[in-house]
PDB file of C-alpha atoms in Angstrom:
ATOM      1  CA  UNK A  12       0.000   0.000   0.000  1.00 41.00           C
ATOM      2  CA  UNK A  13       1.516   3.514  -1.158  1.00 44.00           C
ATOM      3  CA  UNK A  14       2.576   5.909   1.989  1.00 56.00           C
ATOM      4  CA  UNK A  15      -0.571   8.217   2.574  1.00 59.00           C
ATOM      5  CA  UNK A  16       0.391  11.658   2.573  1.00 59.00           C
ATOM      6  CA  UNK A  17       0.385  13.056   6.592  1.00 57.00           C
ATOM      7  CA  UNK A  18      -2.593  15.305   7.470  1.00 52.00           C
ATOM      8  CA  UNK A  19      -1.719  19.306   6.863  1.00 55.00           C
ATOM      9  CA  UNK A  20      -1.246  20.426   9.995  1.00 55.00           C
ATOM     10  CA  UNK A  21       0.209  23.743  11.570  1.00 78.00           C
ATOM     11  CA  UNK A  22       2.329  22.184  13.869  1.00 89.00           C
ATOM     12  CA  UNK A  23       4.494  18.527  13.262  1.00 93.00           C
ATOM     13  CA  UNK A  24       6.470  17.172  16.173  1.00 91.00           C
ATOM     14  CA  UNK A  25       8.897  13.789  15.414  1.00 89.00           C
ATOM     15  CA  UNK A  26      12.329  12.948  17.310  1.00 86.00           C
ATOM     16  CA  UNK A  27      12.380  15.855  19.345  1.00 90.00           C
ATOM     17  CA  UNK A  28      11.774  18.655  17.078  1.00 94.00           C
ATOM     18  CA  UNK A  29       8.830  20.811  16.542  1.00 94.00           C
ATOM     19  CA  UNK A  30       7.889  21.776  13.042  1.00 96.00           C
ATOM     20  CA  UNK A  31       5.771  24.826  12.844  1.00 96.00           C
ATOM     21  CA  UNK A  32       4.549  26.242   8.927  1.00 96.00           C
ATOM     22  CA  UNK A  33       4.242  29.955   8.529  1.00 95.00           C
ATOM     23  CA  UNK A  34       2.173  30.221   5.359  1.00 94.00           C
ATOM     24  CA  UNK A  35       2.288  33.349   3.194  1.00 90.00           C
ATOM     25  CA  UNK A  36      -1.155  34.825   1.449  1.00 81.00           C
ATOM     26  CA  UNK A  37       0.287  36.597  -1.864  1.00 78.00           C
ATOM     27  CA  UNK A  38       2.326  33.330  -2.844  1.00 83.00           C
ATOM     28  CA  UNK A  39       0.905  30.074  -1.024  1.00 90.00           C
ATOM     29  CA  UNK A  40       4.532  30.221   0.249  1.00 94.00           C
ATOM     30  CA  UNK A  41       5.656  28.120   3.101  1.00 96.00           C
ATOM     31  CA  UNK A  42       7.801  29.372   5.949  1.00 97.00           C
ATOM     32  CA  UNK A  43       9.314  26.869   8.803  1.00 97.00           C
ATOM     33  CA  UNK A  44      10.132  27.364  12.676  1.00 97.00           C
ATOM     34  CA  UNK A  45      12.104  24.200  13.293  1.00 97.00           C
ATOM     35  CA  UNK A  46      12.854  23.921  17.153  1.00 95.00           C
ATOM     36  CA  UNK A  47      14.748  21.746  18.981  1.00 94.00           C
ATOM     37  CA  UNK A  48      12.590  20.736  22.415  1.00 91.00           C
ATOM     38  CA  UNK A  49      15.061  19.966  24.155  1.00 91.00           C
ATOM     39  CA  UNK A  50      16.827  23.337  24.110  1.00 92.00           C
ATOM     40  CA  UNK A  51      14.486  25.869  22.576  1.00 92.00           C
ATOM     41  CA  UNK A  52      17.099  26.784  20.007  1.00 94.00           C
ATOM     42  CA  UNK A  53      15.211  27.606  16.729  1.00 96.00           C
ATOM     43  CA  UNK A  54      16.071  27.875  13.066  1.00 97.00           C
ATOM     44  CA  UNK A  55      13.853  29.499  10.660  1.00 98.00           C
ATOM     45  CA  UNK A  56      13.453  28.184   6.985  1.00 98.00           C
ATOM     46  CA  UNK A  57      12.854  30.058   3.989  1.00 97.00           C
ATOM     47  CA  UNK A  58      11.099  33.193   5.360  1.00 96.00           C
ATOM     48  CA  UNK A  59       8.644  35.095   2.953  1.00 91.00           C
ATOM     49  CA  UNK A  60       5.535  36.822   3.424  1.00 91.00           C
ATOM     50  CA  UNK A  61       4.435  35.447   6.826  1.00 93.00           C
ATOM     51  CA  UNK A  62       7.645  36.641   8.535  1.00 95.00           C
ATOM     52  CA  UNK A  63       6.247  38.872  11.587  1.00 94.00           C
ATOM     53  CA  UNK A  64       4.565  36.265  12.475  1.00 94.00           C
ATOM     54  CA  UNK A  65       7.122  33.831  12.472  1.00 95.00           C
ATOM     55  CA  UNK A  66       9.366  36.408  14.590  1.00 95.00           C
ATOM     56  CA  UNK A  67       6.241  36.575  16.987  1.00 94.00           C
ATOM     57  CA  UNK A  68       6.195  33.070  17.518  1.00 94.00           C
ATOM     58  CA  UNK A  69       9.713  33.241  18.431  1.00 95.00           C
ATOM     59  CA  UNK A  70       8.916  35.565  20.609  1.00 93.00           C
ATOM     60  CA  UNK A  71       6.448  33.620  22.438  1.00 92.00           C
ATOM     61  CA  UNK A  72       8.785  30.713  22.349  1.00 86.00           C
ATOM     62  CA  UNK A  73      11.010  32.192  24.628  1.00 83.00           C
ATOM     63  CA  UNK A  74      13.688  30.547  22.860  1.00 77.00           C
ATOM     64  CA  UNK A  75      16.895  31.592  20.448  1.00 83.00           C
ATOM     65  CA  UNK A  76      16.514  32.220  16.918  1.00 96.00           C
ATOM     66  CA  UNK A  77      19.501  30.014  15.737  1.00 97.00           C
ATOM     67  CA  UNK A  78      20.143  31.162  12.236  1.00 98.00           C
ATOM     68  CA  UNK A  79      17.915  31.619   8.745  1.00 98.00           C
ATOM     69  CA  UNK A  80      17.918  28.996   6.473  1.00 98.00           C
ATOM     70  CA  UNK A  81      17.261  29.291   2.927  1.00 98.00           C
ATOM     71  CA  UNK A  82      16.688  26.389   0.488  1.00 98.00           C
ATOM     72  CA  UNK A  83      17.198  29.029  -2.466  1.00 97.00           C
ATOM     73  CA  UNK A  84      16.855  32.102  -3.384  1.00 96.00           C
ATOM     74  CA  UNK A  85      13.551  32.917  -5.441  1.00 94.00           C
ATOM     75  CA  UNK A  86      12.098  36.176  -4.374  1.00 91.00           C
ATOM     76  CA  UNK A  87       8.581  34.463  -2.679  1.00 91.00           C
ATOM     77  CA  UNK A  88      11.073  32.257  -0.422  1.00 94.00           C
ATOM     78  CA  UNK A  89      13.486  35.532   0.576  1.00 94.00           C
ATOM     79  CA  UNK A  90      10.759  38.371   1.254  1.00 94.00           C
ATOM     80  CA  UNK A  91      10.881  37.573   4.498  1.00 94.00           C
ATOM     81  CA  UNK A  92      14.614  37.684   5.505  1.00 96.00           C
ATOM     82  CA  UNK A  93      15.176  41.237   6.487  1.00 95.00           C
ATOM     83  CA  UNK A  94      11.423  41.635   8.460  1.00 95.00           C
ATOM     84  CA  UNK A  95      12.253  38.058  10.711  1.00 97.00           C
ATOM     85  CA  UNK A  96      16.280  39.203  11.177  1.00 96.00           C
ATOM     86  CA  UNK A  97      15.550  43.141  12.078  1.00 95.00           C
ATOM     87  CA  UNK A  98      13.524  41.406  15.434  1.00 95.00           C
ATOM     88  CA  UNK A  99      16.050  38.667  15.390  1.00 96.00           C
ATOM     89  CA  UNK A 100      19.103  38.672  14.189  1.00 95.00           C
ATOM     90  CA  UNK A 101      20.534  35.360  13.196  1.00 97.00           C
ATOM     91  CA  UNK A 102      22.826  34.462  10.618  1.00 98.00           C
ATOM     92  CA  UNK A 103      21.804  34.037   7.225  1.00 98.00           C
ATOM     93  CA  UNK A 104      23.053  31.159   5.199  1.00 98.00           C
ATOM     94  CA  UNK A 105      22.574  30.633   1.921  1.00 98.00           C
ATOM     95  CA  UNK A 106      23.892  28.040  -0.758  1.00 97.00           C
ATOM     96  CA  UNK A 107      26.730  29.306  -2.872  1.00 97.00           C
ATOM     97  CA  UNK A 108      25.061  28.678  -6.274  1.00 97.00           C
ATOM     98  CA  UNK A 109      22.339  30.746  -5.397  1.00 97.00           C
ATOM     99  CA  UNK A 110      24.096  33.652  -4.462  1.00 97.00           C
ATOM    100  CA  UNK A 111      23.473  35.533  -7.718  1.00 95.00           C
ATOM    101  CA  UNK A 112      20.028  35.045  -7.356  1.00 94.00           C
ATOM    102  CA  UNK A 113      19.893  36.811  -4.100  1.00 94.00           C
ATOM    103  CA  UNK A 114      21.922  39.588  -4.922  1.00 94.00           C
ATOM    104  CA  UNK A 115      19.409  40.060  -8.164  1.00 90.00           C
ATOM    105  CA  UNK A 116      16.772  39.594  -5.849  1.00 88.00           C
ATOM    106  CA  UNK A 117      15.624  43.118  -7.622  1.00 85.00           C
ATOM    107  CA  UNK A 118      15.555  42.325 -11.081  1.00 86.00           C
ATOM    108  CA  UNK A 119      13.109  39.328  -9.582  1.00 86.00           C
ATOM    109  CA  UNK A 120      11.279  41.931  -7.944  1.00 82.00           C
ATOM    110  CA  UNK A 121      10.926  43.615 -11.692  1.00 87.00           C
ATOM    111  CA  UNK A 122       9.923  40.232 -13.507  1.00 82.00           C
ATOM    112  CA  UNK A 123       6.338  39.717 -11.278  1.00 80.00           C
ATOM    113  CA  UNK A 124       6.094  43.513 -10.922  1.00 84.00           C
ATOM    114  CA  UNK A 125       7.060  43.428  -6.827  1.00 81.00           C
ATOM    115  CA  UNK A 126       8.327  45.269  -4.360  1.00 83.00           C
ATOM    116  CA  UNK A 127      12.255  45.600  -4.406  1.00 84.00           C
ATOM    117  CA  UNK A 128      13.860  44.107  -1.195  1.00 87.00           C
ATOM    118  CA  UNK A 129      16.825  45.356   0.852  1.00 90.00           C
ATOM    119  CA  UNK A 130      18.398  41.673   2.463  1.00 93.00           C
ATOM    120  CA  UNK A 131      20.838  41.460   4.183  1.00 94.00           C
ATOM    121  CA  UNK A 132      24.116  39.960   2.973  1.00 95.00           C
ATOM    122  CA  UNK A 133      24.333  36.556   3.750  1.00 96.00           C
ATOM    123  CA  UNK A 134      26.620  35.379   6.153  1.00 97.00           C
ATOM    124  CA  UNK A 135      27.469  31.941   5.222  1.00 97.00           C
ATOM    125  CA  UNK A 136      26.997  29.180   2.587  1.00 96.00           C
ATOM    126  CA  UNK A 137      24.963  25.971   3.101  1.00 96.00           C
ATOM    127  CA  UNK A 138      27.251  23.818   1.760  1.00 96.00           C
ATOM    128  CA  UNK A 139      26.520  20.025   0.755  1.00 96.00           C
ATOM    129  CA  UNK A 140      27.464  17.792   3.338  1.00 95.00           C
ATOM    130  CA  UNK A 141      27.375  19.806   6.381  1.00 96.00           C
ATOM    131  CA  UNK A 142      25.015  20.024   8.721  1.00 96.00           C
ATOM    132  CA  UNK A 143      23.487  22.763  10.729  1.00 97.00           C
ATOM    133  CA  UNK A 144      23.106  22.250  14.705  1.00 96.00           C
ATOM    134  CA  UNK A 145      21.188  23.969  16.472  1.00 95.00           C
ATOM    135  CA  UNK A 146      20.531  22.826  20.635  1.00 93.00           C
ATOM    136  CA  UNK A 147      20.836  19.524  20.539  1.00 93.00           C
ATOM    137  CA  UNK A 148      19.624  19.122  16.766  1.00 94.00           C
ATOM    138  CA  UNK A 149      20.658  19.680  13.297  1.00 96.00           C
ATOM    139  CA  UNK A 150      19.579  19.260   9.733  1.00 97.00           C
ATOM    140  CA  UNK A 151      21.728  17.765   7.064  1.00 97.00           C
ATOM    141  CA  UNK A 152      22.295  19.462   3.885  1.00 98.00           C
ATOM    142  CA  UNK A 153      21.538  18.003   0.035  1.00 98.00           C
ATOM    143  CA  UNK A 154      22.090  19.457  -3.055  1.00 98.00           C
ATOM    144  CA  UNK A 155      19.132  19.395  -4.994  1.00 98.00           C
ATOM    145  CA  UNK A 156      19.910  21.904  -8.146  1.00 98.00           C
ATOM    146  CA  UNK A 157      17.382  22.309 -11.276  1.00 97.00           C
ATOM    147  CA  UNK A 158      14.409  24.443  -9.597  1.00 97.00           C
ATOM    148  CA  UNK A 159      17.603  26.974  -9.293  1.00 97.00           C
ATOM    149  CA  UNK A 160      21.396  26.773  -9.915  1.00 97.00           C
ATOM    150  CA  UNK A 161      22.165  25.900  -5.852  1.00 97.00           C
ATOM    151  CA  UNK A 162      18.672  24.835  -4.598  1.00 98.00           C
ATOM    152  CA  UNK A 163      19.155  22.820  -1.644  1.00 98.00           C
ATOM    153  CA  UNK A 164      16.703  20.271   0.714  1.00 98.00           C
ATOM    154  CA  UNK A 165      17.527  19.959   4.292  1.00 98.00           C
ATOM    155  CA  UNK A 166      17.010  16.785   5.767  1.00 98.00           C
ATOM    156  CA  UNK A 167      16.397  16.304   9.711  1.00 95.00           C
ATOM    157  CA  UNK A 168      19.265  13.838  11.517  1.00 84.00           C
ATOM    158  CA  UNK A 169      17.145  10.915  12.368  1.00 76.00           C
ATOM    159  CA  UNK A 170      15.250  11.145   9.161  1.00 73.00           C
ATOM    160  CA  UNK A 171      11.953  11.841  10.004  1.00 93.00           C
ATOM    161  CA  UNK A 172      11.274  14.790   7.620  1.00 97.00           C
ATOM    162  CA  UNK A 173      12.861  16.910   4.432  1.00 98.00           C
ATOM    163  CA  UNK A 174      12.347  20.674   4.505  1.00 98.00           C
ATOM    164  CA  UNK A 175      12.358  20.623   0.208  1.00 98.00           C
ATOM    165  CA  UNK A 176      11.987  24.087  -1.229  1.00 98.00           C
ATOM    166  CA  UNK A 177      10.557  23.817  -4.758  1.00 98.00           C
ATOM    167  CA  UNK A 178      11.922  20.848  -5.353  1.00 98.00           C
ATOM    168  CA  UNK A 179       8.842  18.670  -5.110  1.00 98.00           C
ATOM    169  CA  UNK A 180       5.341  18.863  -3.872  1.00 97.00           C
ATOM    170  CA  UNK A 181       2.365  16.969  -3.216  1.00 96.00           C
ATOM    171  CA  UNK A 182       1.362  15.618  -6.697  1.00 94.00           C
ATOM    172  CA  UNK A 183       4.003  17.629  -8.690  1.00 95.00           C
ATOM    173  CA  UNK A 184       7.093  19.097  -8.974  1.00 96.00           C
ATOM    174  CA  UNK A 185       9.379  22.362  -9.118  1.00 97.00           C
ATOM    175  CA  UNK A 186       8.674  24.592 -12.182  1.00 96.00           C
ATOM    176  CA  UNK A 187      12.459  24.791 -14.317  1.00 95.00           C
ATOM    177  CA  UNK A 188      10.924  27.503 -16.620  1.00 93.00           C
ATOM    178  CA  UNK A 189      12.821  30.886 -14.414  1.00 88.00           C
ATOM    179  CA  UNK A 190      16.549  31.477 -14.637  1.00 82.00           C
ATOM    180  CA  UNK A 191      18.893  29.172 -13.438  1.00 88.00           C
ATOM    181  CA  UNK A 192      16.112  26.195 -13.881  1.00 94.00           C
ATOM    182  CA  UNK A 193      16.856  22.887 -15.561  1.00 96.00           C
ATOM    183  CA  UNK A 194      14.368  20.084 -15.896  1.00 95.00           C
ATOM    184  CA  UNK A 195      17.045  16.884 -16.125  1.00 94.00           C
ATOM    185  CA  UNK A 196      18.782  18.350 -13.371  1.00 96.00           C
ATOM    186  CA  UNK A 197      15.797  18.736 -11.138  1.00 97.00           C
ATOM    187  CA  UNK A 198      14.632  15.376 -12.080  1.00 94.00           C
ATOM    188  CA  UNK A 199      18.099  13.813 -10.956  1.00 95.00           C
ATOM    189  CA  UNK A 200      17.796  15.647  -7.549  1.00 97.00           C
ATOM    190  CA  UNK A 201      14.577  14.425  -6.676  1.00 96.00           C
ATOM    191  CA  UNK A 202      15.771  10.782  -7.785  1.00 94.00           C
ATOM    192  CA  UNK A 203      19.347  10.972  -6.212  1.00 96.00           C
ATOM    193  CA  UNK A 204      18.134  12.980  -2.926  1.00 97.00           C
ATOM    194  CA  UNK A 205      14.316  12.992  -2.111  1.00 97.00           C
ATOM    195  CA  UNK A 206      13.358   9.062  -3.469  1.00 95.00           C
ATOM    196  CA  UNK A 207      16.687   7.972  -1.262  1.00 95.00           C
ATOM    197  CA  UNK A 208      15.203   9.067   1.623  1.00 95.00           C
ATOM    198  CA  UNK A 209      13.388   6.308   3.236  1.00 94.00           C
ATOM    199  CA  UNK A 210       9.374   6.401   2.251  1.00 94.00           C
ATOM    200  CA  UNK A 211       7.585   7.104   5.451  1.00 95.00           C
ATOM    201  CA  UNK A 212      10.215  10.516   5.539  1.00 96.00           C
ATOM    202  CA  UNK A 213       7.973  13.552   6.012  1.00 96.00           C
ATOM    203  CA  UNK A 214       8.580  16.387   3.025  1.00 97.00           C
ATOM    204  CA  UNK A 215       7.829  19.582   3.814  1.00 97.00           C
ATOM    205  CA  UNK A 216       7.327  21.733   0.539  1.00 98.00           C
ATOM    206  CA  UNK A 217       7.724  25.310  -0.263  1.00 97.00           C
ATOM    207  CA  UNK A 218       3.904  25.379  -1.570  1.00 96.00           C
ATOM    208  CA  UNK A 219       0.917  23.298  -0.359  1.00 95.00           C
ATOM    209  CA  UNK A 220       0.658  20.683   2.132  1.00 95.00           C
ATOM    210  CA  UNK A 221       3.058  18.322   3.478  1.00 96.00           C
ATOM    211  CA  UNK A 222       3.533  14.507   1.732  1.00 96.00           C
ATOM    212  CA  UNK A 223       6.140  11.853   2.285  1.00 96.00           C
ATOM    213  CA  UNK A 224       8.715   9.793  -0.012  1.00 95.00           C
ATOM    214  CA  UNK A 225       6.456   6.991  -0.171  1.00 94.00           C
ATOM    215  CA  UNK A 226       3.561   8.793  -1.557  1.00 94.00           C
ATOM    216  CA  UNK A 227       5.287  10.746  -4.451  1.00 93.00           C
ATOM    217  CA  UNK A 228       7.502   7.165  -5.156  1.00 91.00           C
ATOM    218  CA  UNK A 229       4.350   5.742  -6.249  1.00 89.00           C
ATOM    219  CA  UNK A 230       1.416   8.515  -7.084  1.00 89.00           C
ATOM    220  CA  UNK A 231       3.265  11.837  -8.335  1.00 91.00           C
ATOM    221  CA  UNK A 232       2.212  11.757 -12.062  1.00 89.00           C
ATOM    222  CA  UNK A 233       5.649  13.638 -12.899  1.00 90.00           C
ATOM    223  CA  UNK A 234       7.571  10.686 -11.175  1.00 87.00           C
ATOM    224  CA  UNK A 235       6.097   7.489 -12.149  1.00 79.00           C
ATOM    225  CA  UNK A 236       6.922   7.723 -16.148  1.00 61.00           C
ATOM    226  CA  UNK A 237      10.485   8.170 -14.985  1.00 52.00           C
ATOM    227  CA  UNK A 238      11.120   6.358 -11.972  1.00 49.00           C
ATOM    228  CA  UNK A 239      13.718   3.406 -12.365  1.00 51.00           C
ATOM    229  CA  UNK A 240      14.828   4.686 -15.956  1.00 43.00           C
ATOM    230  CA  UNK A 241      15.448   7.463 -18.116  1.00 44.00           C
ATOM    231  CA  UNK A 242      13.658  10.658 -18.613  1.00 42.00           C
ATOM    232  CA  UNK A 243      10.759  10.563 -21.176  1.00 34.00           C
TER     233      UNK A 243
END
């Protein structure tokens, strides 16, 4: 039987962290609060529109805003950087082979007819391979290029749950059609570092509601044609 997707749900606890989604009105973005129980120590994931009241929820967490995380650098999944890190400053990390994207963030802005965005520099690189700890916790970083140049997916230590970007989503998968996009690539990641993940691992999306490995392995209409061979 095919992993059912989990229920969408505000809040997701597993293995001692709390997963909290911030979702933004103008995009159908989702933001992340990932906290460590433990310790209280709290990293924030792809901030966009919702990102006052992400730093509110900090606040009433009582805890310590650990860093910012960003899978990549599209303007709907940055909007939110300089709003969450004026209330609490944390480091920003980015991945290298997005960095031109986020330094363009304002010709972006110009494609979709948006706001121009002052962010902050970031202030390091979330390099493949590393992890980032936070408390007693930390997420493991993938590359997962072809939605953008340096998209990444962080994936939680015990392997209960991605965070994915654009990567993949319930039923479908990361448009490649905005600069820096590549459809082989992108389906590569998602066979290399989302279907290696075991099936009943939790993804958390950039858009829409939550699904797991097992459920895209054998259901997403954009995976099945492909899986076990070459692209179509």
């Amino acid at each position: 039987m095919a992993e059912r997707p989990p229920p969408h749900q505000e809040r997701y606890e597993s293995g001692g962290l709390v997963v909290d989604t911030f979702v933004a009105a103008a995009f159908g973005q989702n933001a992340y609060l990932v906290r460590d129980a433990a310790t209280g120590a709290t990293v924030a994931v792809d901030p966009g529109g919702a990102a006052e009241e992400m730093a509110d929820a900090v606040d009433a967490g009582g805890g310590e805003l650990a860093a910012i995380l960003l899978t990549h650098a599209h303007y709907d999944h940055v909007e939110g950087v300089a709003t969450l890190r004026d209330r609490h400053p944390a480091p920003v990390h980015l991945p290298e082979g997005d960095r031109l994207l986020y330094a363009h963030v304002g010709e972006q802005a110009r494609m979709f007819g948006l706001p121009d965005l002052d962010l902050p520099e970031p202030d390091a690189d979330l390099a493949p391979g590393s992890g980032v700890r936070f408390g007693e916790a930390e997420l493991t970083v993938r590359a997962a290029p072809g939605h953008s140049p340096g998209h990444v997916i962080l994936v939680s230590s015990a392997g209960e749950f991605a965070l994915v970007g654009d990567v993949i989503f319930l039923g479908s998968i990361g448009r490649t059609d905005l600069p820096g996009g590549d459809f082989a690539t992108l389906m590569s990641s998602i066979r290399e570092q989302v279907l290696s993940l075991p099936d009943a691992t939790v993804l958390f999306s950039g858009h829409g509601p939550p699904t797991t490995v097992g459920h895209e392995r054998r259901s997403n209409p954009f995976l099945i044609p492909h899986f076990g061979g070459g692209l179509a």
